[in-house]
Amino acid sequence: MKEIFTTSDKVCCIADLHIGVHQNSTSWHDTALQWAHWLVDELKRHNIKDIFILGDVYHYRDEVAVNTISIVNHILTIWKDFNIVMIVGNHDAYYKDKPDINSLSILDGKNNITVIEKPTTSIIHGKKLTFLPWGSNVNAFTKTDILFGHLEIESFKMNSFKLCDKGTKTSDLLSKAKLIFTGHFHLRDERQYDNGTIVYVGNPYEMDFGDTGSSKGYYILDITKQTYAFYENNISPKHKKITLTELQRIDNKHYAEYITKNIIKLIVDQKTSPDQIDATIKKLSTYNPFSLTVDYSFYDDTINIDEQNYDASGVDLQKTIEEFVGVLDISNKQDVISYCTELYKRAEST
């Protein structure tokens, strides 16, 4: 069994980097690199020399693109002066329910990296710490002081619109540890119970519109005192939706603050000409958004089903397909997205 160590009793906890997200996009690779540099400056400011990554370094579980491997190697070079402990997450594991074959294995030989691919317990600074990778049996270990994992816990938000209703029970986990730090769900959450605390650290920066409104960043955990603090990421792109009506109310001097380097979705909610929309897009583009897309919501697109009206206005079905499949725990997401998109385009053309 691997012996885990830290150089200090204070460690940085992060999770769900998902390097390679959005089809191994170069823009998102650059976002990850910018964040990695920022994190180094932050941790040096706090004199932190250890990083715990609680799963999902990579995004695609079935295959990892060469450019994504290169970016991860670049990030780890940036972090070469830190002692790093990585837990295998579900996106790092080839199989859906066990972590033994995983993409992190190629990193395990680096001097400053320890990859946890089976349940591991170590005594660190006088405290018993247990590390659980994806697929571990949470009932198979004895009581511990702090539990680190990549866990699916009942009643926590899986994303902005769905609660987990079939995961591990909080009572089962808190009977094993009084403090639990975990990755997996991307919405940061801290819950205190009578018999302990559970912290979902969340992803380090926004990755889709489901992350809107959820603060992103990193935690510093004091192992000895079993206390922690959250520090917000204020440099990565934010996802922002704005209607044309709202945009018209914003003073020009605030455009840059709202738009520059952010992911903008403009929703056309009033009748206007194509020329006016084009002019608005050109104006917004001068403020250098990370990306800019347009949705329309002013059409009277209603469908009569069983004598009830269902409003379908403003729904971007192709984007909805991508976002829905994106949160599924399946290995062939891109194939499913492509197949569903093709069906949608066929239906649209008939």
mmCIF file with all atom_site columns, C-alpha atoms in Angstrom, residues 92-257:
data_model
loop_
_atom_site.group_PDB
_atom_site.id
_atom_site.type_symbol
_atom_site.label_atom_id
_atom_site.label_alt_id
_atom_site.label_comp_id
_atom_site.label_asym_id
_atom_site.label_entity_id
_atom_site.label_seq_id
_atom_site.pdbx_PDB_ins_code
_atom_site.Cartn_x
_atom_site.Cartn_y
_atom_site.Cartn_z
_atom_site.occupancy
_atom_site.B_iso_or_equiv
_atom_site.pdbx_formal_charge
_atom_site.auth_seq_id
_atom_site.auth_comp_id
_atom_site.auth_asym_id
_atom_site.auth_atom_id
_atom_site.pdbx_PDB_model_num
ATOM 1   C CA . ASP A 1 92  ? -9.924  9.225  -15.209 1.00 0.00 ? 92  ASP A CA 1
ATOM 2   C CA . ALA A 1 93  ? -11.045 5.579  -15.061 1.00 0.00 ? 93  ALA A CA 1
ATOM 3   C CA . TYR A 1 94  ? -11.571 3.455  -18.170 1.00 0.00 ? 94  TYR A CA 1
ATOM 4   C CA . TYR A 1 95  ? -14.289 1.329  -16.565 1.00 0.00 ? 95  TYR A CA 1
ATOM 5   C CA . LYS A 1 96  ? -17.444 2.893  -15.177 1.00 0.00 ? 96  LYS A CA 1
ATOM 6   C CA . ASP A 1 97  ? -17.311 1.203  -11.781 1.00 0.00 ? 97  ASP A CA 1
ATOM 7   C CA . LYS A 1 98  ? -13.649 0.541  -10.957 1.00 0.00 ? 98  LYS A CA 1
ATOM 8   C CA . PRO A 1 99  ? -10.469 2.652  -11.011 1.00 0.00 ? 99  PRO A CA 1
ATOM 9   C CA . ASP A 1 100 ? -7.686  0.121  -11.618 1.00 0.00 ? 100 ASP A CA 1
ATOM 10  C CA . ILE A 1 101 ? -7.211  1.002  -15.326 1.00 0.00 ? 101 ILE A CA 1
ATOM 11  C CA . ASN A 1 102 ? -6.899  4.763  -15.517 1.00 0.00 ? 102 ASN A CA 1
ATOM 12  C CA . SER A 1 103 ? -5.311  7.654  -17.391 1.00 0.00 ? 103 SER A CA 1
ATOM 13  C CA . LEU A 1 104 ? -3.466  8.914  -14.297 1.00 0.00 ? 104 LEU A CA 1
ATOM 14  C CA . SER A 1 105 ? -1.206  5.872  -14.313 1.00 0.00 ? 105 SER A CA 1
ATOM 15  C CA . ILE A 1 106 ? 1.107   7.552  -16.846 1.00 0.00 ? 106 ILE A CA 1
ATOM 16  C CA . LEU A 1 107 ? 1.784   10.275 -14.251 1.00 0.00 ? 107 LEU A CA 1
ATOM 17  C CA . ASP A 1 108 ? 2.553   7.995  -11.323 1.00 0.00 ? 108 ASP A CA 1
ATOM 18  C CA . GLY A 1 109 ? 6.267   7.783  -12.103 1.00 0.00 ? 109 GLY A CA 1
ATOM 19  C CA . LYS A 1 110 ? 6.916   11.485 -11.533 1.00 0.00 ? 110 LYS A CA 1
ATOM 20  C CA . ASN A 1 111 ? 8.905   12.176 -8.373  1.00 0.00 ? 111 ASN A CA 1
ATOM 21  C CA . ASN A 1 112 ? 6.424   14.656 -6.915  1.00 0.00 ? 112 ASN A CA 1
ATOM 22  C CA . ILE A 1 113 ? 3.199   12.787 -7.784  1.00 0.00 ? 113 ILE A CA 1
ATOM 23  C CA . THR A 1 114 ? 1.383   9.967  -6.014  1.00 0.00 ? 114 THR A CA 1
ATOM 24  C CA . VAL A 1 115 ? -1.640  8.448  -7.763  1.00 0.00 ? 115 VAL A CA 1
ATOM 25  C CA . ILE A 1 116 ? -4.261  6.778  -5.549  1.00 0.00 ? 116 ILE A CA 1
ATOM 26  C CA . GLU A 1 117 ? -6.075  4.014  -7.448  1.00 0.00 ? 117 GLU A CA 1
ATOM 27  C CA . LYS A 1 118 ? -7.196  1.906  -4.473  1.00 0.00 ? 118 LYS A CA 1
ATOM 28  C CA . PRO A 1 119 ? -8.388  2.836  -0.949  1.00 0.00 ? 119 PRO A CA 1
ATOM 29  C CA . THR A 1 120 ? -5.395  4.092  1.014   1.00 0.00 ? 120 THR A CA 1
ATOM 30  C CA . THR A 1 121 ? -4.962  5.203  4.637   1.00 0.00 ? 121 THR A CA 1
ATOM 31  C CA . SER A 1 122 ? -1.976  7.065  6.099   1.00 0.00 ? 122 SER A CA 1
ATOM 32  C CA . ILE A 1 123 ? -1.150  8.819  9.354   1.00 0.00 ? 123 ILE A CA 1
ATOM 33  C CA . ILE A 1 124 ? -0.207  12.397 8.452   1.00 0.00 ? 124 ILE A CA 1
ATOM 34  C CA . HIS A 1 125 ? 0.685   15.008 11.076  1.00 0.00 ? 125 HIS A CA 1
ATOM 35  C CA . GLY A 1 126 ? -0.932  12.877 13.757  1.00 0.00 ? 126 GLY A CA 1
ATOM 36  C CA . LYS A 1 127 ? -4.223  12.449 11.892  1.00 0.00 ? 127 LYS A CA 1
ATOM 37  C CA . LYS A 1 128 ? -5.598  9.403  10.134  1.00 0.00 ? 128 LYS A CA 1
ATOM 38  C CA . LEU A 1 129 ? -6.339  10.256 6.494   1.00 0.00 ? 129 LEU A CA 1
ATOM 39  C CA . THR A 1 130 ? -8.164  7.948  4.088   1.00 0.00 ? 130 THR A CA 1
ATOM 40  C CA . PHE A 1 131 ? -8.224  8.379  0.305   1.00 0.00 ? 131 PHE A CA 1
ATOM 41  C CA . LEU A 1 132 ? -11.002 6.738  -1.737  1.00 0.00 ? 132 LEU A CA 1
ATOM 42  C CA . PRO A 1 133 ? -10.820 6.706  -5.560  1.00 0.00 ? 133 PRO A CA 1
ATOM 43  C CA . TRP A 1 134 ? -13.903 6.312  -7.732  1.00 0.00 ? 134 TRP A CA 1
ATOM 44  C CA . GLY A 1 135 ? -15.678 2.981  -7.354  1.00 0.00 ? 135 GLY A CA 1
ATOM 45  C CA . SER A 1 136 ? -14.480 2.295  -3.810  1.00 0.00 ? 136 SER A CA 1
ATOM 46  C CA . ASN A 1 137 ? -16.671 0.573  -1.249  1.00 0.00 ? 137 ASN A CA 1
ATOM 47  C CA . VAL A 1 138 ? -17.246 3.257  1.385   1.00 0.00 ? 138 VAL A CA 1
ATOM 48  C CA . ASN A 1 139 ? -18.130 0.626  3.966   1.00 0.00 ? 139 ASN A CA 1
ATOM 49  C CA . ALA A 1 140 ? -14.865 -1.286 3.552   1.00 0.00 ? 140 ALA A CA 1
ATOM 50  C CA . PHE A 1 141 ? -12.630 0.985  5.649   1.00 0.00 ? 141 PHE A CA 1
ATOM 51  C CA . THR A 1 142 ? -12.429 1.738  9.360   1.00 0.00 ? 142 THR A CA 1
ATOM 52  C CA . LYS A 1 143 ? -13.014 5.079  11.025  1.00 0.00 ? 143 LYS A CA 1
ATOM 53  C CA . THR A 1 144 ? -10.710 7.878  9.987   1.00 0.00 ? 144 THR A CA 1
ATOM 54  C CA . ASP A 1 145 ? -10.190 11.542 10.874  1.00 0.00 ? 145 ASP A CA 1
ATOM 55  C CA . ILE A 1 146 ? -10.467 12.992 7.363   1.00 0.00 ? 146 ILE A CA 1
ATOM 56  C CA . LEU A 1 147 ? -11.823 11.256 4.274   1.00 0.00 ? 147 LEU A CA 1
ATOM 57  C CA . PHE A 1 148 ? -10.832 12.364 0.760   1.00 0.00 ? 148 PHE A CA 1
ATOM 58  C CA . GLY A 1 149 ? -12.693 10.924 -2.196  1.00 0.00 ? 149 GLY A CA 1
ATOM 59  C CA . HIS A 1 150 ? -14.450 11.177 -5.514  1.00 0.00 ? 150 HIS A CA 1
ATOM 60  C CA . LEU A 1 151 ? -17.886 10.362 -4.183  1.00 0.00 ? 151 LEU A CA 1
ATOM 61  C CA . GLU A 1 152 ? -21.503 10.371 -5.305  1.00 0.00 ? 152 GLU A CA 1
ATOM 62  C CA . ILE A 1 153 ? -23.396 11.421 -2.171  1.00 0.00 ? 153 ILE A CA 1
ATOM 63  C CA . GLU A 1 154 ? -27.162 11.334 -1.834  1.00 0.00 ? 154 GLU A CA 1
ATOM 64  C CA . SER A 1 155 ? -29.051 14.668 -1.640  1.00 0.00 ? 155 SER A CA 1
ATOM 65  C CA . PHE A 1 156 ? -26.217 16.784 -3.078  1.00 0.00 ? 156 PHE A CA 1
ATOM 66  C CA . LYS A 1 157 ? -26.632 18.607 -6.390  1.00 0.00 ? 157 LYS A CA 1
ATOM 67  C CA . MET A 1 158 ? -25.224 16.690 -9.358  1.00 0.00 ? 158 MET A CA 1
ATOM 68  C CA . ASN A 1 159 ? -25.641 19.847 -11.432 1.00 0.00 ? 159 ASN A CA 1
ATOM 69  C CA . SER A 1 160 ? -27.777 22.977 -11.408 1.00 0.00 ? 160 SER A CA 1
ATOM 70  C CA . PHE A 1 161 ? -31.010 21.090 -12.133 1.00 0.00 ? 161 PHE A CA 1
ATOM 71  C CA . LYS A 1 162 ? -30.671 17.579 -10.645 1.00 0.00 ? 162 LYS A CA 1
ATOM 72  C CA . LEU A 1 163 ? -30.201 16.201 -7.136  1.00 0.00 ? 163 LEU A CA 1
ATOM 73  C CA . CYS A 1 164 ? -28.411 12.923 -6.515  1.00 0.00 ? 164 CYS A CA 1
ATOM 74  C CA . ASP A 1 165 ? -31.055 10.471 -5.308  1.00 0.00 ? 165 ASP A CA 1
ATOM 75  C CA . LYS A 1 166 ? -29.208 7.143  -5.317  1.00 0.00 ? 166 LYS A CA 1
ATOM 76  C CA . GLY A 1 167 ? -25.696 7.810  -4.018  1.00 0.00 ? 167 GLY A CA 1
ATOM 77  C CA . THR A 1 168 ? -23.962 7.001  -0.751  1.00 0.00 ? 168 THR A CA 1
ATOM 78  C CA . LYS A 1 169 ? -25.930 8.108  2.309   1.00 0.00 ? 169 LYS A CA 1
ATOM 79  C CA . THR A 1 170 ? -24.467 10.962 4.343   1.00 0.00 ? 170 THR A CA 1
ATOM 80  C CA . SER A 1 171 ? -25.073 8.974  7.539   1.00 0.00 ? 171 SER A CA 1
ATOM 81  C CA . ASP A 1 172 ? -22.899 6.111  6.272   1.00 0.00 ? 172 ASP A CA 1
ATOM 82  C CA . LEU A 1 173 ? -20.032 8.473  5.446   1.00 0.00 ? 173 LEU A CA 1
ATOM 83  C CA . LEU A 1 174 ? -20.245 10.500 8.647   1.00 0.00 ? 174 LEU A CA 1
ATOM 84  C CA . SER A 1 175 ? -20.142 7.310  10.690  1.00 0.00 ? 175 SER A CA 1
ATOM 85  C CA . LYS A 1 176 ? -16.651 6.793  9.210   1.00 0.00 ? 176 LYS A CA 1
ATOM 86  C CA . ALA A 1 177 ? -15.225 10.342 9.281   1.00 0.00 ? 177 ALA A CA 1
ATOM 87  C CA . LYS A 1 178 ? -16.117 13.689 10.820  1.00 0.00 ? 178 LYS A CA 1
ATOM 88  C CA . LEU A 1 179 ? -14.665 15.664 7.912   1.00 0.00 ? 179 LEU A CA 1
ATOM 89  C CA . ILE A 1 180 ? -15.109 14.651 4.268   1.00 0.00 ? 180 ILE A CA 1
ATOM 90  C CA . PHE A 1 181 ? -13.587 16.409 1.264   1.00 0.00 ? 181 PHE A CA 1
ATOM 91  C CA . THR A 1 182 ? -14.702 15.155 -2.128  1.00 0.00 ? 182 THR A CA 1
ATOM 92  C CA . GLY A 1 183 ? -14.760 15.824 -5.832  1.00 0.00 ? 183 GLY A CA 1
ATOM 93  C CA . HIS A 1 184 ? -17.228 14.635 -8.527  1.00 0.00 ? 184 HIS A CA 1
ATOM 94  C CA . PHE A 1 185 ? -20.131 17.097 -8.413  1.00 0.00 ? 185 PHE A CA 1
ATOM 95  C CA . HIS A 1 186 ? -19.127 20.480 -9.831  1.00 0.00 ? 186 HIS A CA 1
ATOM 96  C CA . LEU A 1 187 ? -21.246 22.785 -7.690  1.00 0.00 ? 187 LEU A CA 1
ATOM 97  C CA . ARG A 1 188 ? -19.276 23.734 -4.596  1.00 0.00 ? 188 ARG A CA 1
ATOM 98  C CA . ASP A 1 189 ? -21.126 22.841 -1.413  1.00 0.00 ? 189 ASP A CA 1
ATOM 99  C CA . GLU A 1 190 ? -20.398 22.799 2.309   1.00 0.00 ? 190 GLU A CA 1
ATOM 100 C CA . ARG A 1 191 ? -22.806 21.070 4.666   1.00 0.00 ? 191 ARG A CA 1
ATOM 101 C CA . GLN A 1 192 ? -22.449 20.830 8.416   1.00 0.00 ? 192 GLN A CA 1
ATOM 102 C CA . TYR A 1 193 ? -24.261 18.086 10.288  1.00 0.00 ? 193 TYR A CA 1
ATOM 103 C CA . ASP A 1 194 ? -24.501 17.291 13.995  1.00 0.00 ? 194 ASP A CA 1
ATOM 104 C CA . ASN A 1 195 ? -21.814 14.639 13.587  1.00 0.00 ? 195 ASN A CA 1
ATOM 105 C CA . GLY A 1 196 ? -19.545 16.119 10.920  1.00 0.00 ? 196 GLY A CA 1
ATOM 106 C CA . THR A 1 197 ? -18.998 18.129 7.737   1.00 0.00 ? 197 THR A CA 1
ATOM 107 C CA . ILE A 1 198 ? -19.072 17.264 4.027   1.00 0.00 ? 198 ILE A CA 1
ATOM 108 C CA . VAL A 1 199 ? -17.379 19.544 1.482   1.00 0.00 ? 199 VAL A CA 1
ATOM 109 C CA . TYR A 1 200 ? -17.744 19.258 -2.280  1.00 0.00 ? 200 TYR A CA 1
ATOM 110 C CA . VAL A 1 201 ? -14.816 21.350 -3.502  1.00 0.00 ? 201 VAL A CA 1
ATOM 111 C CA . GLY A 1 202 ? -16.358 21.883 -6.974  1.00 0.00 ? 202 GLY A CA 1
ATOM 112 C CA . ASN A 1 203 ? -14.490 22.440 -10.221 1.00 0.00 ? 203 ASN A CA 1
ATOM 113 C CA . PRO A 1 204 ? -11.807 25.164 -10.213 1.00 0.00 ? 204 PRO A CA 1
ATOM 114 C CA . TYR A 1 205 ? -13.386 27.303 -12.942 1.00 0.00 ? 205 TYR A CA 1
ATOM 115 C CA . GLU A 1 206 ? -16.707 27.432 -14.814 1.00 0.00 ? 206 GLU A CA 1
ATOM 116 C CA . MET A 1 207 ? -16.994 24.928 -17.669 1.00 0.00 ? 207 MET A CA 1
ATOM 117 C CA . ASP A 1 208 ? -20.595 25.349 -18.854 1.00 0.00 ? 208 ASP A CA 1
ATOM 118 C CA . PHE A 1 209 ? -23.739 27.340 -18.121 1.00 0.00 ? 209 PHE A CA 1
ATOM 119 C CA . GLY A 1 210 ? -24.642 24.826 -15.417 1.00 0.00 ? 210 GLY A CA 1
ATOM 120 C CA . ASP A 1 211 ? -21.827 26.362 -13.356 1.00 0.00 ? 211 ASP A CA 1
ATOM 121 C CA . THR A 1 212 ? -23.303 29.866 -13.496 1.00 0.00 ? 212 THR A CA 1
ATOM 122 C CA . GLY A 1 213 ? -23.666 31.386 -10.047 1.00 0.00 ? 213 GLY A CA 1
ATOM 123 C CA . SER A 1 214 ? -21.489 28.772 -8.316  1.00 0.00 ? 214 SER A CA 1
ATOM 124 C CA . SER A 1 215 ? -18.265 30.234 -6.912  1.00 0.00 ? 215 SER A CA 1
ATOM 125 C CA . LYS A 1 216 ? -15.117 28.459 -8.090  1.00 0.00 ? 216 LYS A CA 1
ATOM 126 C CA . GLY A 1 217 ? -11.648 28.258 -6.608  1.00 0.00 ? 217 GLY A CA 1
ATOM 127 C CA . TYR A 1 218 ? -9.624  26.158 -4.193  1.00 0.00 ? 218 TYR A CA 1
ATOM 128 C CA . TYR A 1 219 ? -9.553  25.161 -0.534  1.00 0.00 ? 219 TYR A CA 1
ATOM 129 C CA . ILE A 1 220 ? -6.743  25.241 1.992   1.00 0.00 ? 220 ILE A CA 1
ATOM 130 C CA . LEU A 1 221 ? -7.182  22.541 4.612   1.00 0.00 ? 221 LEU A CA 1
ATOM 131 C CA . ASP A 1 222 ? -5.377  22.508 7.948   1.00 0.00 ? 222 ASP A CA 1
ATOM 132 C CA . ILE A 1 223 ? -4.975  18.792 8.645   1.00 0.00 ? 223 ILE A CA 1
ATOM 133 C CA . THR A 1 224 ? -3.978  19.222 12.288  1.00 0.00 ? 224 THR A CA 1
ATOM 134 C CA . LYS A 1 225 ? -6.791  21.596 13.249  1.00 0.00 ? 225 LYS A CA 1
ATOM 135 C CA . GLN A 1 226 ? -9.258  20.081 10.740  1.00 0.00 ? 226 GLN A CA 1
ATOM 136 C CA . THR A 1 227 ? -10.303 23.549 9.617   1.00 0.00 ? 227 THR A CA 1
ATOM 137 C CA . TYR A 1 228 ? -10.483 24.929 6.087   1.00 0.00 ? 228 TYR A CA 1
ATOM 138 C CA . ALA A 1 229 ? -10.914 28.093 4.039   1.00 0.00 ? 229 ALA A CA 1
ATOM 139 C CA . PHE A 1 230 ? -12.118 28.720 0.474   1.00 0.00 ? 230 PHE A CA 1
ATOM 140 C CA . TYR A 1 231 ? -10.372 31.098 -1.941  1.00 0.00 ? 231 TYR A CA 1
ATOM 141 C CA . GLU A 1 232 ? -12.217 32.230 -5.057  1.00 0.00 ? 232 GLU A CA 1
ATOM 142 C CA . ASN A 1 233 ? -10.904 32.085 -8.612  1.00 0.00 ? 233 ASN A CA 1
ATOM 143 C CA . ASN A 1 234 ? -11.306 35.589 -10.028 1.00 0.00 ? 234 ASN A CA 1
ATOM 144 C CA . ILE A 1 235 ? -9.357  35.198 -13.274 1.00 0.00 ? 235 ILE A CA 1
ATOM 145 C CA . SER A 1 236 ? -11.157 32.510 -15.323 1.00 0.00 ? 236 SER A CA 1
ATOM 146 C CA . PRO A 1 237 ? -14.072 33.113 -17.740 1.00 0.00 ? 237 PRO A CA 1
ATOM 147 C CA . LYS A 1 238 ? -17.617 33.361 -16.377 1.00 0.00 ? 238 LYS A CA 1
ATOM 148 C CA . HIS A 1 239 ? -20.751 32.144 -18.182 1.00 0.00 ? 239 HIS A CA 1
ATOM 149 C CA . LYS A 1 240 ? -23.266 34.956 -18.555 1.00 0.00 ? 240 LYS A CA 1
ATOM 150 C CA . LYS A 1 241 ? -26.683 35.102 -20.184 1.00 0.00 ? 241 LYS A CA 1
ATOM 151 C CA . ILE A 1 242 ? -28.128 38.474 -21.104 1.00 0.00 ? 242 ILE A CA 1
ATOM 152 C CA . THR A 1 243 ? -31.259 39.428 -23.003 1.00 0.00 ? 243 THR A CA 1
ATOM 153 C CA . LEU A 1 244 ? -31.258 42.118 -25.643 1.00 0.00 ? 244 LEU A CA 1
ATOM 154 C CA . THR A 1 245 ? -33.584 44.123 -23.413 1.00 0.00 ? 245 THR A CA 1
ATOM 155 C CA . GLU A 1 246 ? -31.145 43.900 -20.490 1.00 0.00 ? 246 GLU A CA 1
ATOM 156 C CA . LEU A 1 247 ? -28.218 44.755 -22.727 1.00 0.00 ? 247 LEU A CA 1
ATOM 157 C CA . GLN A 1 248 ? -29.913 47.951 -23.857 1.00 0.00 ? 248 GLN A CA 1
ATOM 158 C CA . ARG A 1 249 ? -30.102 49.061 -20.207 1.00 0.00 ? 249 ARG A CA 1
ATOM 159 C CA . ILE A 1 250 ? -26.385 48.620 -19.552 1.00 0.00 ? 250 ILE A CA 1
ATOM 160 C CA . ASP A 1 251 ? -24.295 51.763 -19.747 1.00 0.00 ? 251 ASP A CA 1
ATOM 161 C CA . ASN A 1 252 ? -21.566 51.460 -22.378 1.00 0.00 ? 252 ASN A CA 1
ATOM 162 C CA . LYS A 1 253 ? -18.884 52.041 -19.738 1.00 0.00 ? 253 LYS A CA 1
ATOM 163 C CA . HIS A 1 254 ? -19.888 48.749 -18.052 1.00 0.00 ? 254 HIS A CA 1
ATOM 164 C CA . TYR A 1 255 ? -19.730 46.625 -21.215 1.00 0.00 ? 255 TYR A CA 1
ATOM 165 C CA . ALA A 1 256 ? -16.078 45.669 -20.766 1.00 0.00 ? 256 ALA A CA 1
ATOM 166 C CA . GLU A 1 257 ? -16.583 44.598 -17.145 1.00 0.00 ? 257 GLU A CA 1
#
